[in-house]
JSON list of N, CA and C in Angstrom, two decimals:
[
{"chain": "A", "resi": 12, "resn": "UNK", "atom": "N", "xyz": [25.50, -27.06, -5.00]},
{"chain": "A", "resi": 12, "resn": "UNK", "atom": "CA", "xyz": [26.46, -26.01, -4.78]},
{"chain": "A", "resi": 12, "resn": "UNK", "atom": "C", "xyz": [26.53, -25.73, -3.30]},
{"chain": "A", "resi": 13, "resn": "UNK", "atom": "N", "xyz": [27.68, -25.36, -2.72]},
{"chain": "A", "resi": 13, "resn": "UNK", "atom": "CA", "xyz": [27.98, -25.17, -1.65]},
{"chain": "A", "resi": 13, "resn": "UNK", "atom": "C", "xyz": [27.52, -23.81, -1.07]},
{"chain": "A", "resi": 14, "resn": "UNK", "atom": "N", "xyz": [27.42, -23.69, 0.36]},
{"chain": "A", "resi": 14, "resn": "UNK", "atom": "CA", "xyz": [27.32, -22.51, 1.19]},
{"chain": "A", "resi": 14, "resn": "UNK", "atom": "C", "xyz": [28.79, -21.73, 0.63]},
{"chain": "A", "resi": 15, "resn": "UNK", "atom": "N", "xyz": [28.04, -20.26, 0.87]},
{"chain": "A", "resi": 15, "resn": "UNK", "atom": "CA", "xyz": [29.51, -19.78, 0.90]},
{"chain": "A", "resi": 15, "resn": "UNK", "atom": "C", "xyz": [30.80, -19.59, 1.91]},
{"chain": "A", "resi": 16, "resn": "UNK", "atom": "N", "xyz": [31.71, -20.00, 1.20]},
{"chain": "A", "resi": 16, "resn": "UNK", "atom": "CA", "xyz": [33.06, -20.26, 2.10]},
{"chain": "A", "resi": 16, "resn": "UNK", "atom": "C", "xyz": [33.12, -21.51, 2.64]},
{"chain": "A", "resi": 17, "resn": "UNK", "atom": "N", "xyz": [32.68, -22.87, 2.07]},
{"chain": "A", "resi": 17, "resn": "UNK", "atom": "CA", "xyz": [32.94, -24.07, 1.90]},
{"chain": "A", "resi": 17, "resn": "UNK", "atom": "C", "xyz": [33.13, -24.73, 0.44]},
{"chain": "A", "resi": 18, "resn": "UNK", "atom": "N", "xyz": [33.73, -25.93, 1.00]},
{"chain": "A", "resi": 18, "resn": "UNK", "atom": "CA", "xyz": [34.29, -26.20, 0.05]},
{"chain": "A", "resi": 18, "resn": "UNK", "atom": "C", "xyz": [33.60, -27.70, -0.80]},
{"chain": "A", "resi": 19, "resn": "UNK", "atom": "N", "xyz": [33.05, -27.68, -1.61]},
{"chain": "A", "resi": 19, "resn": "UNK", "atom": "CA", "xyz": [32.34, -28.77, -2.58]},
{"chain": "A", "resi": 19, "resn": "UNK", "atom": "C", "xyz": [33.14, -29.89, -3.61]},
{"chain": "A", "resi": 20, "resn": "UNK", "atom": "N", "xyz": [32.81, -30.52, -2.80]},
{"chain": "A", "resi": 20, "resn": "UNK", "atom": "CA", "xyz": [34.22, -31.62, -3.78]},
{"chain": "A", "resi": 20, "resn": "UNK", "atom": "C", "xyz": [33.55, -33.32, -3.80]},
{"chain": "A", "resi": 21, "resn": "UNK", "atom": "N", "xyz": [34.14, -33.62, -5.50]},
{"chain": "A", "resi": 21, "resn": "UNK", "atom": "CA", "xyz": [33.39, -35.12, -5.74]},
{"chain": "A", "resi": 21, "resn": "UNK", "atom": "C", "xyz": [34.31, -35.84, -5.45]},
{"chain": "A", "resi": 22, "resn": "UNK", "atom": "N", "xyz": [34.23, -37.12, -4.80]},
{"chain": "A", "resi": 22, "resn": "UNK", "atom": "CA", "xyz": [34.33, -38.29, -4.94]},
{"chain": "A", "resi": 22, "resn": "UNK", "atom": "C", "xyz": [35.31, -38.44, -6.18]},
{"chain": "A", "resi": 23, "resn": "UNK", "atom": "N", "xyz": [36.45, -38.86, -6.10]},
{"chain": "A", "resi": 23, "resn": "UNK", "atom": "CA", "xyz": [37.18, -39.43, -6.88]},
{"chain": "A", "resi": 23, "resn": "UNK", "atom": "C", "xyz": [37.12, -41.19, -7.59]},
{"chain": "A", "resi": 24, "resn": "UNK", "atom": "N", "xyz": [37.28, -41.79, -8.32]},
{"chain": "A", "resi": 24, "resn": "UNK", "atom": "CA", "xyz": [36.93, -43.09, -8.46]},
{"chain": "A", "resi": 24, "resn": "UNK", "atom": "C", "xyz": [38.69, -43.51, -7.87]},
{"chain": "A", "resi": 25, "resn": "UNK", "atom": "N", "xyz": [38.78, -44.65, -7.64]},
{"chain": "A", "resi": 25, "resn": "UNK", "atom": "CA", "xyz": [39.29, -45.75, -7.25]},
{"chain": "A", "resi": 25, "resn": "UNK", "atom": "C", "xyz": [40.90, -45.70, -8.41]},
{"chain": "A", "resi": 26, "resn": "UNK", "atom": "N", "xyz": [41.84, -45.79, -7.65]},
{"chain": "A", "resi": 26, "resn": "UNK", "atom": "CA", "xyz": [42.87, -45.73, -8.83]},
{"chain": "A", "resi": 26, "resn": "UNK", "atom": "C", "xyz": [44.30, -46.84, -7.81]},
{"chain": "A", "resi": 27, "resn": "UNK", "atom": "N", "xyz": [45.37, -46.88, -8.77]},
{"chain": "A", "resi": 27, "resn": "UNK", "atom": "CA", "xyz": [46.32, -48.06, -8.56]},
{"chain": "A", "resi": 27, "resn": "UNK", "atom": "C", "xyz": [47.05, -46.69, -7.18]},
{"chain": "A", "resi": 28, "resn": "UNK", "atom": "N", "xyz": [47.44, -47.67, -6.34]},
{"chain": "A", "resi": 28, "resn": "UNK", "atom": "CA", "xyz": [48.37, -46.56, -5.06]},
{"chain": "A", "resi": 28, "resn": "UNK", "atom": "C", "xyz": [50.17, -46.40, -5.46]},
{"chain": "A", "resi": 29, "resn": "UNK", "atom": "N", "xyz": [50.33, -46.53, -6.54]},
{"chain": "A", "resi": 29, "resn": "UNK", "atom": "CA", "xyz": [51.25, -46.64, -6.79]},
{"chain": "A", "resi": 29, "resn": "UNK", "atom": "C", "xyz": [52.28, -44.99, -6.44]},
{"chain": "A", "resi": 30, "resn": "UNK", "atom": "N", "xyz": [53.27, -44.73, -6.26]},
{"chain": "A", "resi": 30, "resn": "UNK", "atom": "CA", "xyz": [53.86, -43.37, -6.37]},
{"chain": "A", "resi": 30, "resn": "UNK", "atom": "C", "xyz": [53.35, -42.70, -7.83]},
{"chain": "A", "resi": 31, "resn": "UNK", "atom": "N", "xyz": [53.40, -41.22, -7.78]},
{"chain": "A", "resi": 31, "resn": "UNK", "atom": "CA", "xyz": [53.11, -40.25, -8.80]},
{"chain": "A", "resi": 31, "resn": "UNK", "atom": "C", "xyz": [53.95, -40.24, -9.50]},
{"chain": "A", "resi": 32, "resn": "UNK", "atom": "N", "xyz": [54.99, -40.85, -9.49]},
{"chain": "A", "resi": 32, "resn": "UNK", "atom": "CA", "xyz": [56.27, -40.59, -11.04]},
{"chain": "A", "resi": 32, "resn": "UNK", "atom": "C", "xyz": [56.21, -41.89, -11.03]},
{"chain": "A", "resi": 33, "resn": "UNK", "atom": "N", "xyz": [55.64, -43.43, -10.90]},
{"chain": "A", "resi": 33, "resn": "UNK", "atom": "CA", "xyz": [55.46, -44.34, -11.82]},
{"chain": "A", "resi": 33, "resn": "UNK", "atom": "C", "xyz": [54.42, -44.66, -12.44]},
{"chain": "A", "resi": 34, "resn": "UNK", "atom": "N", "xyz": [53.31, -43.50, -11.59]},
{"chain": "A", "resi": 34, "resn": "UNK", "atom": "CA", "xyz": [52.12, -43.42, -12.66]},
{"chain": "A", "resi": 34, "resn": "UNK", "atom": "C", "xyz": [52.36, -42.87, -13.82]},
{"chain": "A", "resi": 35, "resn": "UNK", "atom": "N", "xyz": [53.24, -41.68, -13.40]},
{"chain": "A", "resi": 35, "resn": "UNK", "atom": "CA", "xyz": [53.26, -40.64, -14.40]},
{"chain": "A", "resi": 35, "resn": "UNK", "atom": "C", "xyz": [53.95, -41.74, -15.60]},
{"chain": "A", "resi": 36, "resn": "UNK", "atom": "N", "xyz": [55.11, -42.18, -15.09]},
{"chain": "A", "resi": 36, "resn": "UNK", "atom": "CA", "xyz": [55.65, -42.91, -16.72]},
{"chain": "A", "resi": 36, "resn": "UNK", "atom": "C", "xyz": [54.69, -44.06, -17.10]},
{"chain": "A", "resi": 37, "resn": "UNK", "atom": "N", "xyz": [53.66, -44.74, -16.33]},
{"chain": "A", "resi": 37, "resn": "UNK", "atom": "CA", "xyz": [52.77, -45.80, -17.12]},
{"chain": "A", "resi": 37, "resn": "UNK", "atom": "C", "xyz": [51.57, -44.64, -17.84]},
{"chain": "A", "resi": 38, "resn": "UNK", "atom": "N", "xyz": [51.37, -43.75, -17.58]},
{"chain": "A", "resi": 38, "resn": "UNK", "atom": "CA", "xyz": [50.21, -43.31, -18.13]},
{"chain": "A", "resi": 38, "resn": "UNK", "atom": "C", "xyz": [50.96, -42.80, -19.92]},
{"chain": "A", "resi": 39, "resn": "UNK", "atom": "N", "xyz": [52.37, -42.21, -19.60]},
{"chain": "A", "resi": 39, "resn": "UNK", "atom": "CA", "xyz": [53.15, -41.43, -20.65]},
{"chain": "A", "resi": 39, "resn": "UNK", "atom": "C", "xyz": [53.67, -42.40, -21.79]},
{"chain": "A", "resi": 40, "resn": "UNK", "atom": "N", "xyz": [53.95, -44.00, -21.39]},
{"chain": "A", "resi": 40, "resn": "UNK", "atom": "CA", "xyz": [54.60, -44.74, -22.05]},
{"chain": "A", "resi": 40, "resn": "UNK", "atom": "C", "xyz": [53.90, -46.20, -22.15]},
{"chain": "A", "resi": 41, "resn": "UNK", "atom": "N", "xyz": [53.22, -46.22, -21.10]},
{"chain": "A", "resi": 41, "resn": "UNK", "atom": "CA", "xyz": [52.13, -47.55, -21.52]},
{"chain": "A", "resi": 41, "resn": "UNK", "atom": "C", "xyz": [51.14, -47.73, -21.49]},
{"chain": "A", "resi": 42, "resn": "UNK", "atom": "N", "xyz": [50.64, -46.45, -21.49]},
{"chain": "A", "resi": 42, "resn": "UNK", "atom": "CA", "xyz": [48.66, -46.42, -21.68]},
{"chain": "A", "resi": 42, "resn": "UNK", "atom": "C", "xyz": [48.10, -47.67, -22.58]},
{"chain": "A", "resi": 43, "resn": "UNK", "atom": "N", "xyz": [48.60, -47.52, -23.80]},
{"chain": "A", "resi": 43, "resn": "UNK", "atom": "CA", "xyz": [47.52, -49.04, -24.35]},
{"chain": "A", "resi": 43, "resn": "UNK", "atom": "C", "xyz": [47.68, -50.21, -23.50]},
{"chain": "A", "resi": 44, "resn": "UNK", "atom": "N", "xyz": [48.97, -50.78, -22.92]},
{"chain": "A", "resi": 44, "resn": "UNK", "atom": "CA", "xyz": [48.88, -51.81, -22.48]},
{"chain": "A", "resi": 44, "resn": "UNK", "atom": "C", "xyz": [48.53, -51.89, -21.08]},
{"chain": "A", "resi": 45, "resn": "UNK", "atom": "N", "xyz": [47.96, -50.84, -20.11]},
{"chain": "A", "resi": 45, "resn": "UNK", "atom": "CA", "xyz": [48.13, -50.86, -19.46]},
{"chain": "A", "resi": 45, "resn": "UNK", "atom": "C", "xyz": [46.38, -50.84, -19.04]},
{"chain": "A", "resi": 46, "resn": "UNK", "atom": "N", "xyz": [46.02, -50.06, -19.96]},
{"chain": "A", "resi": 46, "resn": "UNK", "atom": "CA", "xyz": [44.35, -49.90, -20.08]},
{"chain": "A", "resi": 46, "resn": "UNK", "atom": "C", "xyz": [43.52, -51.17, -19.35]},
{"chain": "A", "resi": 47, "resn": "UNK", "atom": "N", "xyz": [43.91, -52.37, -20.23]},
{"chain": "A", "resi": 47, "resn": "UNK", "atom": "CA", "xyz": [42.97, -52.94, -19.77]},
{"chain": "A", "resi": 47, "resn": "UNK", "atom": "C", "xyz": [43.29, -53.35, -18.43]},
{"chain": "A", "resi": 48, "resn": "UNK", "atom": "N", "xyz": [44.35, -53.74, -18.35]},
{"chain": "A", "resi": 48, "resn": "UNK", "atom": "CA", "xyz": [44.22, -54.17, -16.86]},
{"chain": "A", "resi": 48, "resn": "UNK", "atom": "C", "xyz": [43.61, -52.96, -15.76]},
{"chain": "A", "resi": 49, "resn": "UNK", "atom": "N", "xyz": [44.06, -51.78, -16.05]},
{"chain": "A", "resi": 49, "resn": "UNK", "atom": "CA", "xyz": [43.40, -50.81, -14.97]},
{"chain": "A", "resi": 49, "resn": "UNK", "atom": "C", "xyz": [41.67, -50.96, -15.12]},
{"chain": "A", "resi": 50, "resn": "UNK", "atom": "N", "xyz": [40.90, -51.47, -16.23]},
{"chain": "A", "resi": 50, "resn": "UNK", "atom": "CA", "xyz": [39.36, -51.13, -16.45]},
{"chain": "A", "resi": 50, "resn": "UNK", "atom": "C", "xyz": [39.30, -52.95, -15.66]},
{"chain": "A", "resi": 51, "resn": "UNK", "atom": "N", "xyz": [40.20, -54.09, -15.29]},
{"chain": "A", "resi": 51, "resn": "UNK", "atom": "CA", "xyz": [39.70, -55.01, -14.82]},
{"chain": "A", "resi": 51, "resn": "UNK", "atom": "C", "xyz": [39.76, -55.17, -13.76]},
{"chain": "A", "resi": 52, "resn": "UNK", "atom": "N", "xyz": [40.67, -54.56, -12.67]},
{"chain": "A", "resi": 52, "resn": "UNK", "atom": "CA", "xyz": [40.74, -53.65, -11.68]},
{"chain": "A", "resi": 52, "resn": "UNK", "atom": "C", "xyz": [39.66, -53.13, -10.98]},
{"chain": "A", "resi": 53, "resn": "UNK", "atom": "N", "xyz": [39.80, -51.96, -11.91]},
{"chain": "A", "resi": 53, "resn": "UNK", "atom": "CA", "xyz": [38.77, -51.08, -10.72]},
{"chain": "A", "resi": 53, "resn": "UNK", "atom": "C", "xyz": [38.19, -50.45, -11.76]},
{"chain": "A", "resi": 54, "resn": "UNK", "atom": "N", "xyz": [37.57, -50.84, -12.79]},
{"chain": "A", "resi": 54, "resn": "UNK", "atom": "CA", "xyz": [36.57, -50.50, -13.41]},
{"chain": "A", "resi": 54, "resn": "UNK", "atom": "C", "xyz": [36.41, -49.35, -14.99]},
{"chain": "A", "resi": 55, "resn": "UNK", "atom": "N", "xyz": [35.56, -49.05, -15.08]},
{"chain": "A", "resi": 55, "resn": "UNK", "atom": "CA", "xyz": [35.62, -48.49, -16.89]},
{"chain": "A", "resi": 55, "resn": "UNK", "atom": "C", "xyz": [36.08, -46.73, -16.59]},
{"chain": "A", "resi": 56, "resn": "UNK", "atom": "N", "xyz": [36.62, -45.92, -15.22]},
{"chain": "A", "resi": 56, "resn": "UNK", "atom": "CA", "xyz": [36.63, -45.03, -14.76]},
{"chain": "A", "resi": 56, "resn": "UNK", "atom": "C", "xyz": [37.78, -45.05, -13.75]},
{"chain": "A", "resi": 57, "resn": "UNK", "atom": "N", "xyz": [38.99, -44.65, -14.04]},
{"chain": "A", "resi": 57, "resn": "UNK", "atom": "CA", "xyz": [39.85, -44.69, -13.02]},
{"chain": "A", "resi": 57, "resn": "UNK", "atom": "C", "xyz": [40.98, -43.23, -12.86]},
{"chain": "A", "resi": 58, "resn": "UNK", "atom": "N", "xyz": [41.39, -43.47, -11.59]},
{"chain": "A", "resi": 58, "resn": "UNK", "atom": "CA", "xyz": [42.13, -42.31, -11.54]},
{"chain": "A", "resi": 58, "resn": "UNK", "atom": "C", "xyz": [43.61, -42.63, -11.33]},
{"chain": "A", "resi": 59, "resn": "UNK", "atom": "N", "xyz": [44.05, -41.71, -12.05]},
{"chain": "A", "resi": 59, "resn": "UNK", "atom": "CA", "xyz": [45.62, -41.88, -11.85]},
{"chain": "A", "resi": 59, "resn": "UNK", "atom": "C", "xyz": [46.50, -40.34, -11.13]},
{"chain": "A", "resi": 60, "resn": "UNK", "atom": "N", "xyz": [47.59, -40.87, -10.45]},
{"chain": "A", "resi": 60, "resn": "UNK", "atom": "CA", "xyz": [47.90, -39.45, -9.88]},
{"chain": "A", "resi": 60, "resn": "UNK", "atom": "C", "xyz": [49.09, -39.42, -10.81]},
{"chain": "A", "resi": 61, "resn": "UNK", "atom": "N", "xyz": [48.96, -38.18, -11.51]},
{"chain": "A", "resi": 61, "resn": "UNK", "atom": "CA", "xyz": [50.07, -38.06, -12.37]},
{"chain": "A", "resi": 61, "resn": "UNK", "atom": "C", "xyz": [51.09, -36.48, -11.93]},
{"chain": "A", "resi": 62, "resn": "UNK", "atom": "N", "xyz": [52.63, -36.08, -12.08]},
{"chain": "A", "resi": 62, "resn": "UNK", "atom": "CA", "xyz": [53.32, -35.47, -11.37]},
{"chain": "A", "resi": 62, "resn": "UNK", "atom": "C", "xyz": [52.87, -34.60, -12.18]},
{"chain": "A", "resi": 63, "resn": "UNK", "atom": "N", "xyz": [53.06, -33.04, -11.97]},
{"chain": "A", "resi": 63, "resn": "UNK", "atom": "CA", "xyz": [53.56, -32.77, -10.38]},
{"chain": "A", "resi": 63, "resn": "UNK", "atom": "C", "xyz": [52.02, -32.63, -9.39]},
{"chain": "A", "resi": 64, "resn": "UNK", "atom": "N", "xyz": [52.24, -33.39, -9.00]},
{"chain": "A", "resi": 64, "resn": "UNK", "atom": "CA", "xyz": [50.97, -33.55, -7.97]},
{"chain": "A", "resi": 64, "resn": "UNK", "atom": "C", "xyz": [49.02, -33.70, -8.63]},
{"chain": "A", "resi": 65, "resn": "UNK", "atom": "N", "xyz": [48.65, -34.00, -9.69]},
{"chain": "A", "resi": 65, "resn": "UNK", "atom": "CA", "xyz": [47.70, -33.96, -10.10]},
{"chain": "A", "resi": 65, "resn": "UNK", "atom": "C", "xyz": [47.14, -35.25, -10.13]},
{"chain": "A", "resi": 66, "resn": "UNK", "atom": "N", "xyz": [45.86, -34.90, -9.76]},
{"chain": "A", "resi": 66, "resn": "UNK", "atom": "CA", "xyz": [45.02, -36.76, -9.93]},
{"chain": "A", "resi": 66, "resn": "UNK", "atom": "C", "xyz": [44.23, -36.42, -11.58]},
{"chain": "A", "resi": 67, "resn": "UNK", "atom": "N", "xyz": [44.07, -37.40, -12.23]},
{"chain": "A", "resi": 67, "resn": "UNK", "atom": "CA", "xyz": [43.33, -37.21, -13.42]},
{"chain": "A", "resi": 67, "resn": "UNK", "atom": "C", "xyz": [42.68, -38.45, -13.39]},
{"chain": "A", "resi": 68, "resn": "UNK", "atom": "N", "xyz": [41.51, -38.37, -13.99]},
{"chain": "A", "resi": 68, "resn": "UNK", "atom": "CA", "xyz": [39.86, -39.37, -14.14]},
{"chain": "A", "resi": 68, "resn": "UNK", "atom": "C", "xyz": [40.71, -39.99, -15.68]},
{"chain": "A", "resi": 69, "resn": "UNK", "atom": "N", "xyz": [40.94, -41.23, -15.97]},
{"chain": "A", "resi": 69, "resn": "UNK", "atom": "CA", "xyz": [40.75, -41.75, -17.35]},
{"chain": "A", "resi": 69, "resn": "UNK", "atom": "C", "xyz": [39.50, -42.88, -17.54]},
{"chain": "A", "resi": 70, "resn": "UNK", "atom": "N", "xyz": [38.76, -42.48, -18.95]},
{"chain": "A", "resi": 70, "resn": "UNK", "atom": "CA", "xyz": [37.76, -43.66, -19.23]},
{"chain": "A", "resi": 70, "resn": "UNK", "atom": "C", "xyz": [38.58, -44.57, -20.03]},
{"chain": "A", "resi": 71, "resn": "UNK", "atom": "N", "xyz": [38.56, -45.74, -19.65]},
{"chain": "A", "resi": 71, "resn": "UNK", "atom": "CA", "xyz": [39.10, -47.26, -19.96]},
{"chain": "A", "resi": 71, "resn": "UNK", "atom": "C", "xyz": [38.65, -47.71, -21.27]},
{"chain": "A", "resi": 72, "resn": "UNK", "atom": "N", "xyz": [37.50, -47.36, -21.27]},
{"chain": "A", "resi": 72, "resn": "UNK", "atom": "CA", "xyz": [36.87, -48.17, -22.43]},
{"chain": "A", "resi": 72, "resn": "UNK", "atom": "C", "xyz": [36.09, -47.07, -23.12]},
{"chain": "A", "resi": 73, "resn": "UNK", "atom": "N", "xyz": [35.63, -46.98, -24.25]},
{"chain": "A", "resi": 73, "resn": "UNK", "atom": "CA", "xyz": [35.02, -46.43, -25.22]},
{"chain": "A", "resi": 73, "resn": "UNK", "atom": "C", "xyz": [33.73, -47.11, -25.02]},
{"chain": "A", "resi": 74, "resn": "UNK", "atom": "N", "xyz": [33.19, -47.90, -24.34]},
{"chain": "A", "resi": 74, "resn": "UNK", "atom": "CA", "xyz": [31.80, -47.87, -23.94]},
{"chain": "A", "resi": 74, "resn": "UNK", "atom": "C", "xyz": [31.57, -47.14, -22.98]},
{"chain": "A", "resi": 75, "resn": "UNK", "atom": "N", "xyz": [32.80, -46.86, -22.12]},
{"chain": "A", "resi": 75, "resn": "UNK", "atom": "CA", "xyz": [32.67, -45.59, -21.02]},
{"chain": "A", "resi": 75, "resn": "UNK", "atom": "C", "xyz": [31.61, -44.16, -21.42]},
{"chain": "A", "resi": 76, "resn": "UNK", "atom": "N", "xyz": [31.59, -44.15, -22.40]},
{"chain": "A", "resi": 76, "resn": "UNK", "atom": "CA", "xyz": [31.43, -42.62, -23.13]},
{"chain": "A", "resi": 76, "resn": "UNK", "atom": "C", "xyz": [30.00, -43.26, -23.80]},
{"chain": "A", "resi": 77, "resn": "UNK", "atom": "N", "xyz": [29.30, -42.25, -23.88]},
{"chain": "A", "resi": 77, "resn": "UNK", "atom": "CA", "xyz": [28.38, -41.95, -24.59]},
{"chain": "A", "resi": 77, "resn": "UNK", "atom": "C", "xyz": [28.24, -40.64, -25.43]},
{"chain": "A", "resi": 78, "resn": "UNK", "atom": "N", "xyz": [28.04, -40.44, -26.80]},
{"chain": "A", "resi": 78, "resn": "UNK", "atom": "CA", "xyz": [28.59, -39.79, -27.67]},
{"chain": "A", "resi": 78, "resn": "UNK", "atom": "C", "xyz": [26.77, -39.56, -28.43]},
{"chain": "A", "resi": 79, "resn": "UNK", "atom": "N", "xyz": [25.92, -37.85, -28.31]},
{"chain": "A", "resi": 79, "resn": "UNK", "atom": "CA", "xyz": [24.55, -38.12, -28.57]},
{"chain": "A", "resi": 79, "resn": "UNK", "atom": "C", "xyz": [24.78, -37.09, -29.84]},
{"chain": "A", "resi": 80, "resn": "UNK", "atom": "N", "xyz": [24.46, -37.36, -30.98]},
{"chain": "A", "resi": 80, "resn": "UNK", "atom": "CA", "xyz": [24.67, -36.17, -32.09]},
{"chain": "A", "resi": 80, "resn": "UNK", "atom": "C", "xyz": [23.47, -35.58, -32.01]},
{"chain": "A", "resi": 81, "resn": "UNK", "atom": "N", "xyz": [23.70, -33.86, -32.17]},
{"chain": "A", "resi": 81, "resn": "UNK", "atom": "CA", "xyz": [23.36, -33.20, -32.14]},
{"chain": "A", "resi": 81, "resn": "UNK", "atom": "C", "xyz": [22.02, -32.95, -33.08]},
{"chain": "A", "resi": 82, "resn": "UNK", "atom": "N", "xyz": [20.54, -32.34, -32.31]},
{"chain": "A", "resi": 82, "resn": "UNK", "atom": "CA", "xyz": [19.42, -32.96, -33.30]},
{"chain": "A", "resi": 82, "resn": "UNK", "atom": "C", "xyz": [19.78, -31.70, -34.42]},
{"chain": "A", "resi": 83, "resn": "UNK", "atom": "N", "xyz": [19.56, -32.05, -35.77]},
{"chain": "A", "resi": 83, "resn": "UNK", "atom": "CA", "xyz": [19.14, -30.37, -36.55]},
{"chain": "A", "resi": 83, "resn": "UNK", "atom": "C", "xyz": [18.03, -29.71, -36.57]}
]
């Protein structure tokens, strides 16, 4: 955590440089097909800048994730 009145910020992963409104329509209209090539790219973690102005993290793959059930 940061001092106060600075600013703390992660590292983004690696994403296509494409403009924000042709991300926006590949993320809206061709996510399945588009998946894999972005996880062979630049990996199981990528970012896309989607409009109006937002970057978003997508996991590529479902091995991306780890999923721990809850003990009873």
């Amino acid at each position: 955590m940061g001092r106060a009145g600075t600013t703390v910020s992660a590292a983004l992963p690696p994403g296509p440089r494409l403009p924000g409104l042709v991300q926006t329509l590949v993320v809206g209209n061709f996510r399945p097909h588009v998946l894999p090539l972005l996880e062979r790219r630049y990996g199981s973690v990528v970012r896309m800048k989607v409009l109006p102005h937002r970057d978003i993290v997508m996991l590529t793959a479902p091995r991306a994730t780890t999923i721990r059930p809850e003990s009873a």
